[in-house]
XYZ file of C-alpha atoms in Angstrom:
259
model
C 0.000 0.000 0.000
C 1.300 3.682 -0.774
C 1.258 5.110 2.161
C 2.923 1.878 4.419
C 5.664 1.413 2.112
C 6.152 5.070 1.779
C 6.087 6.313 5.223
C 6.848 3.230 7.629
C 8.892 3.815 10.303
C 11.246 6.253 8.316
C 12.731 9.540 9.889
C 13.852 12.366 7.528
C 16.530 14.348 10.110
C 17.029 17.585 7.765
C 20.081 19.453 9.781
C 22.823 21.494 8.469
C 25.297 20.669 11.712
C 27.385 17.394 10.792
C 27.938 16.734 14.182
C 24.233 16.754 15.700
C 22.653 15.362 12.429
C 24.829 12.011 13.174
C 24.016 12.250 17.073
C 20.145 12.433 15.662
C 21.109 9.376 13.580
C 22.123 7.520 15.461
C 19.966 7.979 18.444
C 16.715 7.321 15.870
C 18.578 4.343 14.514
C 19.442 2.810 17.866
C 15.421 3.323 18.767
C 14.457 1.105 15.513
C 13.822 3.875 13.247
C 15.376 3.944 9.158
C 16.950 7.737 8.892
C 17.102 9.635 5.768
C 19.586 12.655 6.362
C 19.692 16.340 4.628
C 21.521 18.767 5.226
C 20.001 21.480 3.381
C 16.284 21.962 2.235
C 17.114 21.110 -1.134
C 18.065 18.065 -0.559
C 14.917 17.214 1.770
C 12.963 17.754 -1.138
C 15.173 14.935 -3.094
C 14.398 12.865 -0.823
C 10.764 13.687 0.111
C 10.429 13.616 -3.859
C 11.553 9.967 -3.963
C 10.191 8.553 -0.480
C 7.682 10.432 1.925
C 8.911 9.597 5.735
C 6.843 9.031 8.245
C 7.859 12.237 10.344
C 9.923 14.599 9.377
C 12.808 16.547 12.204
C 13.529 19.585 10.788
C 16.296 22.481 12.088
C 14.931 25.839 11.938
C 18.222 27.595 10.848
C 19.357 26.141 6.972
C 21.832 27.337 4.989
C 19.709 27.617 2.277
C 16.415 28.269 3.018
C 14.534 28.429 5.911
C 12.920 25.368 8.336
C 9.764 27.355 8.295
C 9.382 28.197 4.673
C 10.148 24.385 3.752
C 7.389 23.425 6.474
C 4.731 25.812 5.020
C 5.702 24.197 1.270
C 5.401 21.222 2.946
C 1.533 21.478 4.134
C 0.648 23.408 1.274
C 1.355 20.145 -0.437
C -1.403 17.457 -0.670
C 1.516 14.530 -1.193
C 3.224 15.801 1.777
C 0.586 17.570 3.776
C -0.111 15.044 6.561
C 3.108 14.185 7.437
C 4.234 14.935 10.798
C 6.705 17.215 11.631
C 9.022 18.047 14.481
C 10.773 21.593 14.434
C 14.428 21.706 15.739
C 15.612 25.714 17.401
C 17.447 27.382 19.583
C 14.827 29.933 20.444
C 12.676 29.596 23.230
C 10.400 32.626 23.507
C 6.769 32.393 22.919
C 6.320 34.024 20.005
C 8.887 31.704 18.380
C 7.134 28.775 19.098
C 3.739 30.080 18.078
C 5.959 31.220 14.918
C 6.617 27.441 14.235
C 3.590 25.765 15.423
C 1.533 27.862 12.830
C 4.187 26.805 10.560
C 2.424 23.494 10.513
C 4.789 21.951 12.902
C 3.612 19.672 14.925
C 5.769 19.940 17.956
C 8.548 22.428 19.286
C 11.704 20.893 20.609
C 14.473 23.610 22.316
C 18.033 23.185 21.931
C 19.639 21.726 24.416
C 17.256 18.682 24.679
C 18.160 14.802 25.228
C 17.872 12.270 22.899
C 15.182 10.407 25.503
C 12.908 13.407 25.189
C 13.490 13.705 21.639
C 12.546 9.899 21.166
C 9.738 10.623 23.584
C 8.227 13.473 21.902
C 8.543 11.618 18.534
C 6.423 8.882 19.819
C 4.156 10.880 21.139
C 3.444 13.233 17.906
C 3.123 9.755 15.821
C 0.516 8.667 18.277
C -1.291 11.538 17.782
C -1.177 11.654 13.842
C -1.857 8.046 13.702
C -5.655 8.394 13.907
C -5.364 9.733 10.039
C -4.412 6.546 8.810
C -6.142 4.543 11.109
C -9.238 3.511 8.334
C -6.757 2.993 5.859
C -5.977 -0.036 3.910
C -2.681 -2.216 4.175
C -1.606 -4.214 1.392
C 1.670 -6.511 1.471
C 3.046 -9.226 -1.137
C -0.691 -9.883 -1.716
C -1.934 -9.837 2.038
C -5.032 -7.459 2.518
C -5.809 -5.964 5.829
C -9.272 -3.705 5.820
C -9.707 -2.254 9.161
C -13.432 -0.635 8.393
C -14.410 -3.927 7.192
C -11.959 -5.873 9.342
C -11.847 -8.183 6.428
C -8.253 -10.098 5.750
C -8.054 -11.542 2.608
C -4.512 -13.451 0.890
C -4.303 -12.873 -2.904
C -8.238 -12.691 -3.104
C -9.073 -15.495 -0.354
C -10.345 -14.679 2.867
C -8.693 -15.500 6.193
C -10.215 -16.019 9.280
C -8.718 -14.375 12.653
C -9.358 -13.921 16.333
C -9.728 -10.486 17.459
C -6.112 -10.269 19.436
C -4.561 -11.789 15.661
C -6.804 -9.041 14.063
C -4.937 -6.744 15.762
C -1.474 -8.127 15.886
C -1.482 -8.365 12.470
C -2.252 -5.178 12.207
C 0.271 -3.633 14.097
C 3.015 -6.060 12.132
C 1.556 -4.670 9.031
C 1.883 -1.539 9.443
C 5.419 -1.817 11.144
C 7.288 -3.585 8.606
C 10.947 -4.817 8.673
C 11.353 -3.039 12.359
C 12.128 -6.270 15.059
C 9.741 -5.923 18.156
C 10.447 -8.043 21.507
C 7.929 -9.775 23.555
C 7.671 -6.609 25.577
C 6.899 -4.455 23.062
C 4.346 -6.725 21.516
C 2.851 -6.654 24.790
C 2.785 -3.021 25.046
C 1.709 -2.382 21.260
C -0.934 -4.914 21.524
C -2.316 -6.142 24.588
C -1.369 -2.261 26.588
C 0.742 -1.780 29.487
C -1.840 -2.290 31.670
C -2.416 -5.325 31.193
C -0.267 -8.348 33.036
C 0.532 -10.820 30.333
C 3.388 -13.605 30.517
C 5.652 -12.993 27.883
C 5.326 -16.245 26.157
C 1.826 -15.882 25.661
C 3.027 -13.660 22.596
C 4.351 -16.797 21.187
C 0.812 -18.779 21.443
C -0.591 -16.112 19.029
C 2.367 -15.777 16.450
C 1.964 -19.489 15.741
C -2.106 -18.922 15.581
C -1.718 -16.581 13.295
C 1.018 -18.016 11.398
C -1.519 -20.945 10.701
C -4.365 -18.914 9.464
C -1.867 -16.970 7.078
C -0.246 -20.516 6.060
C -3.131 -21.363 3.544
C -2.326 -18.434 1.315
C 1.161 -18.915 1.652
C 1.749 -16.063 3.676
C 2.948 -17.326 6.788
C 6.805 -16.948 6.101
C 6.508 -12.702 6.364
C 6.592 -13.162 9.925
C 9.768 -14.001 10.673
C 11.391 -15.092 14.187
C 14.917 -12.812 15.027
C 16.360 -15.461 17.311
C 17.113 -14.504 20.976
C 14.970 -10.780 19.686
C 11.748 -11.443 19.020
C 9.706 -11.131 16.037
C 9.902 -8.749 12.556
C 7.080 -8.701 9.532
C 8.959 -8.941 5.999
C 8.341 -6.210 3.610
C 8.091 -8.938 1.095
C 7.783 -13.024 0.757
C 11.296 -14.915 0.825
C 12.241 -15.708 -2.833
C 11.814 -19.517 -1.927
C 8.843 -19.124 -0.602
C 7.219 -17.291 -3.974
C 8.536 -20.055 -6.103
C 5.836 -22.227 -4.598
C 2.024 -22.167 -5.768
C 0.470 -20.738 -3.403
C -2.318 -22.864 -1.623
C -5.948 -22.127 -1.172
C -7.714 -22.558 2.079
C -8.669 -26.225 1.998
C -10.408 -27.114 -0.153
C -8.733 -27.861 1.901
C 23.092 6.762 23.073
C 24.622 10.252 23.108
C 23.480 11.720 26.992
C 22.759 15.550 25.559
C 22.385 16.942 22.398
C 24.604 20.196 22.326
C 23.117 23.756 22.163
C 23.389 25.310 18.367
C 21.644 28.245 17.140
C-alpha cells in the first residue's frame, strides 16, 4: 500500500550541523527507526520527492532556506501535507514557538534537549497523527488488511482471525521490517496495563502463522532469534517459487546547544 511502504517507520533528520545530524542518527537508529539525512532543504525535497517519511525533524536555521518556509511548502502540499513534523531551534520565547507551530509543525523541541525526550516526543506526535491513517488499507506481497471492514483476505481469499490476531497483524503490518520483543508486543498490543506472561506472545504468532499458512503467507513473519519477532516487507524468494495454496479445499546523553 502507498502510504505503508512510503512512510513506515522512516525519519527524515534535515540538519545542516554534521555533528548533531549524526548524534540524531544515530539515536533514531538505535530506537528502531530507518533515517534519511539532509543537510540542506534542497536536498529534503530529493528525498521527500523519492520517499515520503513518516515524520519529518527539521532544524529551523538552513543554509539555504529556511525550516519554516520548507514546512509551510510542505503542508501546502497534498503529497506531503499530513506528514508529521518536528521543528528543531534554539529559540525559546513564545512568540517563536507560536511562529513554528503555525508553521504546521507539529511539535517544538528547544536546543539543548536529550535524545530520551526527543525519542519521547517523537512517539508521542506519531501517536497523535496516527488516527489519520487509522481507516486505511494495508496491502503486502498480496496480504489485505481492511480495518473498516476488518476483512483479511490473501491474494483474493479470505482468512479467518481472532480479534487479538486481528490486531497483531495489524500492528506487524503496518510496522514492517522493524524487530519488536515480547515486551513491546505486549505493550503495542495487549497495553501496558495489562499483566501478560511474555510467552503468551508466542501462542498467538503461531495462531496466526496458521491462518496466514493457507495463502502462503505465513513466512513474512519471521522469528529474530534470541529478539523477538519482525514482519517482511516482502515473501522470501523460496517461498514465492511455490504455488500458493488455497484454504482447503482444503546513546549520546545531551544533544549540544546550536543556534
Amino acid at each position: 500500500m502507498e502510504w505503508n511502504r512510503a512512510m513506515d517507520n522512516t525519519i527524515l533528520v534535515v540538519e545542516d550541523d554534521p555533528e548533531l545530524q549524526e548524534v540524531l542518527t544515530l539515536n533514531l537508529q538505535n530506537a528502531g527507526y530507518r533515517v534519511m539525512r539532509a543537510g540542506t532543504v534542497r536536498q529534503a525535497e530529493q528525498l521527500v520527492n523519492s520517499a515520503i517519511p513518516q515524520l519529518i525533524v527539521l532544524d529551523w536555521m538552513l543554509p539555504d532556506t529556511p525550516g519554516l518556509t520548507f514546512a509551510r511548502k510542505l503542508r501546502s502540499e497534498r503529497r506531503t501535507a499530513a506528514v508529521p513534523i518536528m521543528l528543531l531551534t534554539g529559540r525559546s520565547g513564545e512568540s517563536d514557538k507560536i511562529t513554528g507551530l503555525e508553521a504546521g509543525a507539529d511539535d517544538y523541541l528547544i536546543k539543548p534537549f536529550s535524545p530520551r525526550e526527543l525519542l519521547a516526543r517523537i512517539k508521542a506526535v506519531l501517536r497523535r497523527c496516527a488516527p489519520q491513517h487509522a481507516d486505511m488499507v494495508v496491502e503486502i506481497a498480496g496480504l489485505r488488511l481492511d480495518p473498516a471492514s476488518r476483512r483479511i483476505t490473501g491474494h483474493g481469499t479470505d482468512i479467518e482471525l481472532g480479534a487479538l490476531e486481528f490486531r497483531m497483524l495489524r500492528f506487524f503490518m503496518t510496522h514492517p521490517g522493524r524487530v519488536y520483543s515480547r515486551a513491546q508486543l505486549l505493550d503495542e498490543i495487549w497495553g501496558n496495563n495489562v499483566y501478560v506472561e511474555e510467552r503468551t506472545v508466542d501462542v498467538h504468532i503461531r495462531r496466526l502463522r496458521q491462518a496466514l499458512e493457507p495463502t502462503g503467507h505465513k513466512d513474512l513473519l519471521e522469528t529474530v532469534r534470541g529478539v523477538g519477532y519482525c514482519f517482511r516487507r516482502d515473501l522470501p524468494a523460496e517461498t514465492m517459487r511455490v504455488p500458493m495454496l488455497r484454504p482447503a479445499q482444503a546513546s549520546v546523553d545531551y544533544v549540544r546547544a546550536a543556534a
